[in-house]
């Protein structure tokens, strides 16, 4: 079948791109190897975080934050987004120094969305926190949403504008022929002048087949969720010196991440939980919230995400193939950026250039 | 409603169920003890506040969650009674 | 608790007890882990502590457990009661909570013998207090001598309904009715299997005796009932059902339901063992060879957890698996293993002759399994209705795991144990993808509640 744009990967990046292209009048077909949101887009922690981003990502994350504030106007759903702020807590003076340096860096770049708060305000915002903390870096506009609901909203909106999803459709071959991309799958052949690679953990394979291999490493960060608890904390809690992200979700469950990785058999798509690392996470929680000692863990899981060596994504036009584009490698922090990534790719495809500074994300940097 | 069979009395312990002292056989599960007391529902659900009571008695269904000695979300069918134990109906997520 | 054992057995029912006894008697250091405070499993629950008068009311099959338990007690097997297994890996690392302490142990051989649980079949009102599994009623009876006060109704399908009604009668409990979904069609399909079943006639004669006793006592026995519903505001007040084309209502405050049992496969799924949909037993079960070896090296499964065969078969299967373990550990050679297992194989084969008949007779109507009433709660934990599940499927969330993601069905504390079957049936029905090709909920550890404090106590030397 023929279409204007073929997008490989039906997760948030692919769906967001399809939506933006459809809004600009193009017909898109998404080819998804399983079901949308099977991996990173469905199983991530849902953080809407500007806090502590790499300076290269700041212009993007600031714009994405604006889009999330108004997400309903884009996808007809609020995606269950909340904005109670995100904190990086300092537990001692070393932590405090680290956070103050970060705040200074951000201010020197002309941004004000991250700021230091003292002990008093910290305990006003998070009274449940253990009493030894000394301050925090905060982004008051930050928050979280429910990933699978967000993905569903993007997908619905995209479909309503004519985007086609071909699920359980594995790409076998990619060829360029007379100004057209020809994608062969076991469920038929697709042709379009433009190709977009949003294949997440599998994007490295697609890039390689376009002649530009990348050092993408698929990995499976672990998350755990507890039973429901009465609401006791509003902001998302991180730490200056611990691998920890901790939040109480809308329904009362606690969601704990920290970027500790499960062991992954990528070809079998099977991850195995590494309990030693989760024990470290649990100890971090005990340090910050000792009152949660008897709270039961209901579920632990790890979904496959694409990591780049510098933890920055690839967002660009292909350097080797004509009319091919990439958006992948978000290294476990792409959720917040996703509404904007669609816009950037649509700009690249339709206008030939983006209004956003995406040079740091070029595939040629490797 | 449940009743206890008229059996030769085993050794007993005293527990407090929803504030009331009750003498129950040693070694039985909290769920059995509260069912024999016919206290009605043992929890309300967190989503729709519906009444529930023990359902599977073997640790599978998690419908018998109660507050035991102040700790919510305990599987009453998997915990044995102890002398002096405080057993309370659980409201929602354990407030 | 040690860090490593040659053999760890999970579950102290007939399979686990028999296997542990055999292995220990051959000099193998075996640890038997069980959730309950005393051995016997659900079938022989409370067998050591039950007063004689209670044990007598429960009948001769129950008393068989005494021998099994005492042989185990006399063996050198290490017994860990009140011990929950919260994870099992392909490498046979076993996460355990013993006396409130979390441990991670390992074993050269693991035998999963954690049995079955009652098939959850959602119907309107099944979440009301006063509605309970018949097996749960039996646990109350066996373990505590607690019985319905008056006028209990038993409904669903399976031999347990008759047995429990019979046991209640012996205890002087008034049984209002026993309502079974068995249809005439089931009878006709079961009939050709009857001759083989009669070779193990004790099962059949028992069933007939129960029926006769119940009839003589004036208990209403109806087959072919449909559309069972439970009604009440705060708790059960009445039930209704259809029988022979008309609607019936019975007032009762106690309904015991039973729709057969299904293997408890969370552990074998977590360990990565292969499973398949067993059409006749209407459930998933692990792929096992004739010794109970699963597709994962060093992990064996015996008893109802490997497919429903009943208590006697479980005992034989436990011993057969133990002989295989002894061979795997180098305690026995192949010839000895075959020789030792011969007798159990013979008895097990004989005992299993009843199964095809029971499976046909007590087959649960598909129309019930796919939860016909939209308002019925399917996920008891997250309170998700059949309507919400169907809506999610219609919206393109076309497999069980997507339904779970989208509706939270299966994300509560029971981890989908009560809803995974119903969701699979609804998905199969809506998508026309047969059950055997469908995906099940992915298993997420911990399989049993593990607290943050317990997890934090593990691996004290590990750092970021």
Tab-separated table of N, CA and C in Angstrom, chain A residues 35 37-38 42-43 146 148-149 152 155-156 159 224 226 228 241-243 251 253 260 270 272-273 275-280 282-286 292-301, chain C residues 86-87 89-91 104 271-272 381-382 395-397 399 402 404-406 408 410-413 415 442 444-446 448-464:
chain	number	residue	atom	x	y	z
A	35	UNK	N	2.458	-4.406	19.856
A	35	UNK	CA	1.350	-3.495	20.060
A	35	UNK	C	1.938	-2.209	20.617
A	37	UNK	N	3.184	0.660	22.733
A	37	UNK	CA	3.385	0.780	24.174
A	37	UNK	C	3.812	-0.501	24.847
A	38	UNK	N	4.204	-1.493	24.057
A	38	UNK	CA	4.655	-2.746	24.656
A	38	UNK	C	5.907	-2.527	25.494
A	42	UNK	N	4.972	2.299	27.164
A	42	UNK	CA	3.917	1.846	28.053
A	42	UNK	C	4.372	1.601	29.470
A	43	UNK	N	5.642	1.293	29.630
A	43	UNK	CA	6.083	0.814	30.942
A	43	UNK	C	7.004	1.796	31.664
A	146	UNK	N	0.105	9.416	33.194
A	146	UNK	CA	0.054	7.952	33.075
A	146	UNK	C	0.419	7.560	31.656
A	148	UNK	N	0.616	4.861	29.632
A	148	UNK	CA	-0.188	4.097	28.671
A	148	UNK	C	-1.433	4.897	28.276
A	149	UNK	N	-1.957	5.707	29.215
A	149	UNK	CA	-3.107	6.539	28.882
A	149	UNK	C	-2.719	7.653	27.921
A	152	UNK	N	-2.358	6.075	24.548
A	152	UNK	CA	-3.677	5.799	23.972
A	152	UNK	C	-4.314	7.076	23.449
A	155	UNK	N	-2.665	8.047	20.263
A	155	UNK	CA	-3.040	7.091	19.212
A	155	UNK	C	-4.456	7.372	18.701
A	156	UNK	N	-5.357	7.609	19.651
A	156	UNK	CA	-6.736	7.913	19.259
A	156	UNK	C	-6.800	9.143	18.380
A	159	UNK	N	-5.299	8.480	14.992
A	159	UNK	CA	-6.209	7.674	14.159
A	159	UNK	C	-7.371	8.508	13.657
A	224	UNK	N	9.322	-0.388	40.429
A	224	UNK	CA	8.452	-1.156	41.302
A	224	UNK	C	7.299	-0.297	41.784
A	226	UNK	N	3.957	-0.154	44.663
A	226	UNK	CA	3.465	-0.721	45.919
A	226	UNK	C	1.946	-0.772	45.936
A	228	UNK	N	-1.755	0.396	47.349
A	228	UNK	CA	-2.283	1.754	47.532
A	228	UNK	C	-2.090	2.205	48.978
A	241	UNK	N	22.158	12.399	45.510
A	241	UNK	CA	23.250	11.429	45.477
A	241	UNK	C	22.799	9.978	45.379
A	242	UNK	N	21.496	9.744	45.263
A	242	UNK	CA	21.012	8.374	45.134
A	242	UNK	C	20.291	8.212	43.802
A	243	UNK	N	20.359	6.982	43.266
A	243	UNK	CA	19.564	6.687	42.065
A	243	UNK	C	18.141	6.421	42.520
A	251	UNK	N	-3.680	7.064	42.135
A	251	UNK	CA	-4.510	6.082	42.844
A	251	UNK	C	-3.943	5.693	44.215
A	253	UNK	N	-0.890	4.386	44.864
A	253	UNK	CA	0.274	3.488	44.831
A	253	UNK	C	1.560	4.318	44.755
A	260	UNK	N	18.024	1.627	37.858
A	260	UNK	CA	18.761	0.374	37.997
A	260	UNK	C	18.272	-0.580	36.911
A	270	UNK	N	13.378	-10.683	26.942
A	270	UNK	CA	13.081	-11.161	28.281
A	270	UNK	C	14.032	-10.508	29.267
A	272	UNK	N	15.239	-10.102	33.340
A	272	UNK	CA	15.151	-10.737	34.645
A	272	UNK	C	15.518	-9.718	35.713
A	273	UNK	N	14.680	-9.661	36.733
A	273	UNK	CA	14.857	-8.662	37.784
A	273	UNK	C	16.159	-8.911	38.531
A	275	UNK	N	17.478	-8.380	41.882
A	275	UNK	CA	17.040	-8.018	43.229
A	275	UNK	C	18.085	-7.243	44.023
A	276	UNK	N	19.393	-7.533	43.857
A	276	UNK	CA	20.359	-6.749	44.637
A	276	UNK	C	20.203	-5.244	44.403
A	277	UNK	N	19.961	-4.870	43.139
A	277	UNK	CA	19.836	-3.443	42.837
A	277	UNK	C	18.529	-2.879	43.406
A	278	UNK	N	17.485	-3.678	43.366
A	278	UNK	CA	16.227	-3.198	43.942
A	278	UNK	C	16.335	-3.087	45.460
A	279	UNK	N	17.166	-3.948	46.050
A	279	UNK	CA	17.386	-3.831	47.495
A	279	UNK	C	18.034	-2.479	47.807
A	280	UNK	N	18.924	-2.040	46.913
A	280	UNK	CA	19.535	-0.719	47.097
A	280	UNK	C	18.469	0.371	47.008
A	282	UNK	N	15.350	0.044	47.671
A	282	UNK	CA	14.521	-0.043	48.876
A	282	UNK	C	15.229	0.620	50.049
A	283	UNK	N	16.558	0.465	50.114
A	283	UNK	CA	17.295	1.111	51.203
A	283	UNK	C	17.259	2.635	51.052
A	284	UNK	N	17.291	3.109	49.802
A	284	UNK	CA	17.176	4.551	49.587
A	284	UNK	C	15.833	5.067	50.094
A	285	UNK	N	14.788	4.306	49.827
A	285	UNK	CA	13.465	4.722	50.315
A	285	UNK	C	13.440	4.706	51.841
A	286	UNK	N	14.022	3.656	52.409
A	286	UNK	CA	14.049	3.567	53.869
A	286	UNK	C	14.776	4.777	54.467
A	292	UNK	N	7.808	3.818	55.682
A	292	UNK	CA	7.231	2.936	54.652
A	292	UNK	C	7.745	1.498	54.754
A	293	UNK	N	8.385	1.177	55.836
A	293	UNK	CA	9.007	-0.135	56.024
A	293	UNK	C	8.045	-1.302	55.756
A	294	UNK	N	6.807	-1.180	56.228
A	294	UNK	CA	5.873	-2.309	56.118
A	294	UNK	C	5.001	-2.264	54.869
A	295	UNK	N	5.298	-1.344	53.975
A	295	UNK	CA	4.493	-1.230	52.751
A	295	UNK	C	4.866	-2.349	51.785
A	296	UNK	N	3.854	-2.985	51.227
A	296	UNK	CA	4.103	-4.123	50.362
A	296	UNK	C	4.316	-3.716	48.894
A	297	UNK	N	5.280	-4.370	48.291
A	297	UNK	CA	5.538	-4.193	46.865
A	297	UNK	C	4.581	-5.109	46.120
A	298	UNK	N	3.843	-4.551	45.183
A	298	UNK	CA	2.874	-5.363	44.452
A	298	UNK	C	3.472	-5.903	43.152
A	299	UNK	N	4.371	-5.141	42.566
A	299	UNK	CA	4.795	-5.503	41.215
A	299	UNK	C	6.145	-4.867	40.910
A	300	UNK	N	6.965	-5.627	40.247
A	300	UNK	CA	8.246	-5.131	39.774
A	300	UNK	C	8.335	-5.461	38.295
A	301	UNK	N	8.824	-4.535	37.479
A	301	UNK	CA	8.942	-4.863	36.070
A	301	UNK	C	10.066	-4.068	35.426
C	86	UNK	N	8.421	-15.707	47.109
C	86	UNK	CA	7.999	-14.508	46.367
C	86	UNK	C	8.707	-14.339	45.031
C	87	UNK	N	9.728	-15.192	44.778
C	87	UNK	CA	10.271	-15.184	43.413
C	87	UNK	C	10.992	-16.493	43.137
C	89	UNK	N	13.602	-17.848	39.953
C	89	UNK	CA	14.220	-17.513	38.671
C	89	UNK	C	14.586	-18.782	37.914
C	90	UNK	N	14.896	-18.581	36.642
C	90	UNK	CA	15.309	-19.676	35.778
C	90	UNK	C	16.571	-20.350	36.322
C	91	UNK	N	17.388	-19.570	37.047
C	91	UNK	CA	18.627	-20.120	37.625
C	91	UNK	C	18.367	-20.754	38.985
C	104	UNK	N	17.226	-14.931	50.185
C	104	UNK	CA	17.357	-15.411	48.815
C	104	UNK	C	18.188	-16.680	48.903
C	271	UNK	N	9.358	-18.564	36.600
C	271	UNK	CA	10.630	-19.211	36.306
C	271	UNK	C	10.863	-19.376	34.807
C	272	UNK	N	9.864	-19.014	34.022
C	272	UNK	CA	10.028	-19.085	32.569
C	272	UNK	C	9.695	-20.435	31.968
C	381	UNK	N	-9.816	-6.813	42.720
C	381	UNK	CA	-8.931	-5.845	43.385
C	381	UNK	C	-9.177	-4.421	42.889
C	382	UNK	N	-9.108	-4.244	41.581
C	382	UNK	CA	-9.216	-2.903	41.014
C	382	UNK	C	-10.646	-2.580	40.579
C	395	UNK	N	-11.637	-0.848	21.729
C	395	UNK	CA	-10.834	0.334	21.468
C	395	UNK	C	-9.461	-0.020	20.902
C	396	UNK	N	-9.228	-1.301	20.656
C	396	UNK	CA	-7.973	-1.707	20.027
C	396	UNK	C	-6.961	-2.314	20.981
C	397	UNK	N	-7.295	-2.393	22.264
C	397	UNK	CA	-6.371	-3.027	23.218
C	397	UNK	C	-6.650	-4.523	23.188
C	399	UNK	N	-5.104	-7.515	23.449
C	399	UNK	CA	-4.695	-8.718	24.170
C	399	UNK	C	-4.734	-8.460	25.673
C	402	UNK	N	-2.557	-5.698	27.192
C	402	UNK	CA	-2.978	-4.332	26.883
C	402	UNK	C	-4.217	-3.956	27.688
C	404	UNK	N	-4.870	-5.063	30.558
C	404	UNK	CA	-4.353	-4.834	31.906
C	404	UNK	C	-3.764	-3.428	32.035
C	405	UNK	N	-2.901	-3.065	31.087
C	405	UNK	CA	-2.316	-1.727	31.086
C	405	UNK	C	-3.402	-0.658	31.133
C	406	UNK	N	-4.387	-0.852	30.303
C	406	UNK	CA	-5.348	0.225	30.080
C	406	UNK	C	-6.385	0.335	31.190
C	408	UNK	N	-6.221	-1.373	34.292
C	408	UNK	CA	-5.663	-1.780	35.591
C	408	UNK	C	-6.193	-3.137	36.048
C	410	UNK	N	-6.107	-6.632	36.910
C	410	UNK	CA	-4.974	-7.525	37.142
C	410	UNK	C	-3.779	-6.845	37.762
C	411	UNK	N	-3.890	-5.549	38.065
C	411	UNK	CA	-2.755	-4.824	38.646
C	411	UNK	C	-2.869	-4.665	40.160
C	412	UNK	N	-3.884	-5.246	40.751
C	412	UNK	CA	-4.048	-5.115	42.201
C	412	UNK	C	-3.219	-6.130	42.952
C	413	UNK	N	-3.440	-6.204	44.256
C	413	UNK	CA	-2.610	-7.089	45.087
C	413	UNK	C	-2.679	-8.575	44.711
C	415	UNK	N	-2.585	-9.728	41.865
C	415	UNK	CA	-1.736	-9.855	40.677
C	415	UNK	C	-2.390	-10.649	39.563
C	442	UNK	N	1.542	-11.103	31.809
C	442	UNK	CA	2.939	-11.338	32.150
C	442	UNK	C	3.083	-11.322	33.669
C	444	UNK	N	4.605	-10.658	37.127
C	444	UNK	CA	5.470	-9.658	37.748
C	444	UNK	C	5.736	-10.035	39.199
C	445	UNK	N	6.998	-10.272	39.546
C	445	UNK	CA	7.283	-10.526	40.950
C	445	UNK	C	7.151	-9.224	41.749
C	446	UNK	N	7.113	-9.265	43.057
C	446	UNK	CA	7.101	-10.436	43.920
C	446	UNK	C	5.761	-11.169	43.860
C	448	UNK	N	4.475	-13.008	46.105
C	448	UNK	CA	3.789	-12.891	47.400
C	448	UNK	C	4.211	-11.556	47.989
C	449	UNK	N	3.377	-10.982	48.853
C	449	UNK	CA	3.699	-9.642	49.342
C	449	UNK	C	5.062	-9.586	50.019
C	450	UNK	N	5.883	-8.657	49.530
C	450	UNK	CA	7.214	-8.432	50.078
C	450	UNK	C	7.235	-6.966	50.468
C	451	UNK	N	7.629	-6.655	51.696
C	451	UNK	CA	7.611	-5.251	52.092
C	451	UNK	C	8.906	-4.562	51.673
C	452	UNK	N	8.827	-3.232	51.604
C	452	UNK	CA	10.027	-2.459	51.275
C	452	UNK	C	11.122	-2.742	52.305
C	453	UNK	N	10.725	-2.877	53.565
C	453	UNK	CA	11.707	-3.156	54.618
C	453	UNK	C	12.370	-4.512	54.415
C	454	UNK	N	11.574	-5.505	54.039
C	454	UNK	CA	12.147	-6.837	53.800
C	454	UNK	C	13.111	-6.810	52.619
C	455	UNK	N	12.707	-6.125	51.544
C	455	UNK	CA	13.593	-6.024	50.388
C	455	UNK	C	14.875	-5.288	50.765
C	456	UNK	N	14.729	-4.219	51.561
C	456	UNK	CA	15.893	-3.415	51.951
C	456	UNK	C	16.894	-4.235	52.771
C	457	UNK	N	16.415	-5.285	53.419
C	457	UNK	CA	17.310	-6.080	54.272
C	457	UNK	C	18.172	-7.054	53.468
C	458	UNK	N	17.837	-7.244	52.184
C	458	UNK	CA	18.583	-8.209	51.367
C	458	UNK	C	19.863	-7.586	50.805
C	459	UNK	N	20.820	-8.424	50.488
C	459	UNK	CA	22.076	-7.994	49.851
C	459	UNK	C	22.678	-6.760	50.520
C	460	UNK	N	23.015	-6.848	51.806
C	460	UNK	CA	23.481	-5.653	52.527
C	460	UNK	C	24.779	-5.060	51.963
C	461	UNK	N	25.552	-5.869	51.244
C	461	UNK	CA	26.823	-5.345	50.723
C	461	UNK	C	26.677	-4.632	49.382
C	462	UNK	N	25.522	-4.767	48.772
C	462	UNK	CA	25.317	-4.171	47.447
C	462	UNK	C	25.209	-2.651	47.564
C	463	UNK	N	25.874	-1.926	46.667
C	463	UNK	CA	25.756	-0.464	46.656
C	463	UNK	C	25.380	0.002	45.259
C	464	UNK	N	25.114	1.306	45.139
C	464	UNK	CA	24.747	1.862	43.835
C	464	UNK	C	25.936	1.791	42.894
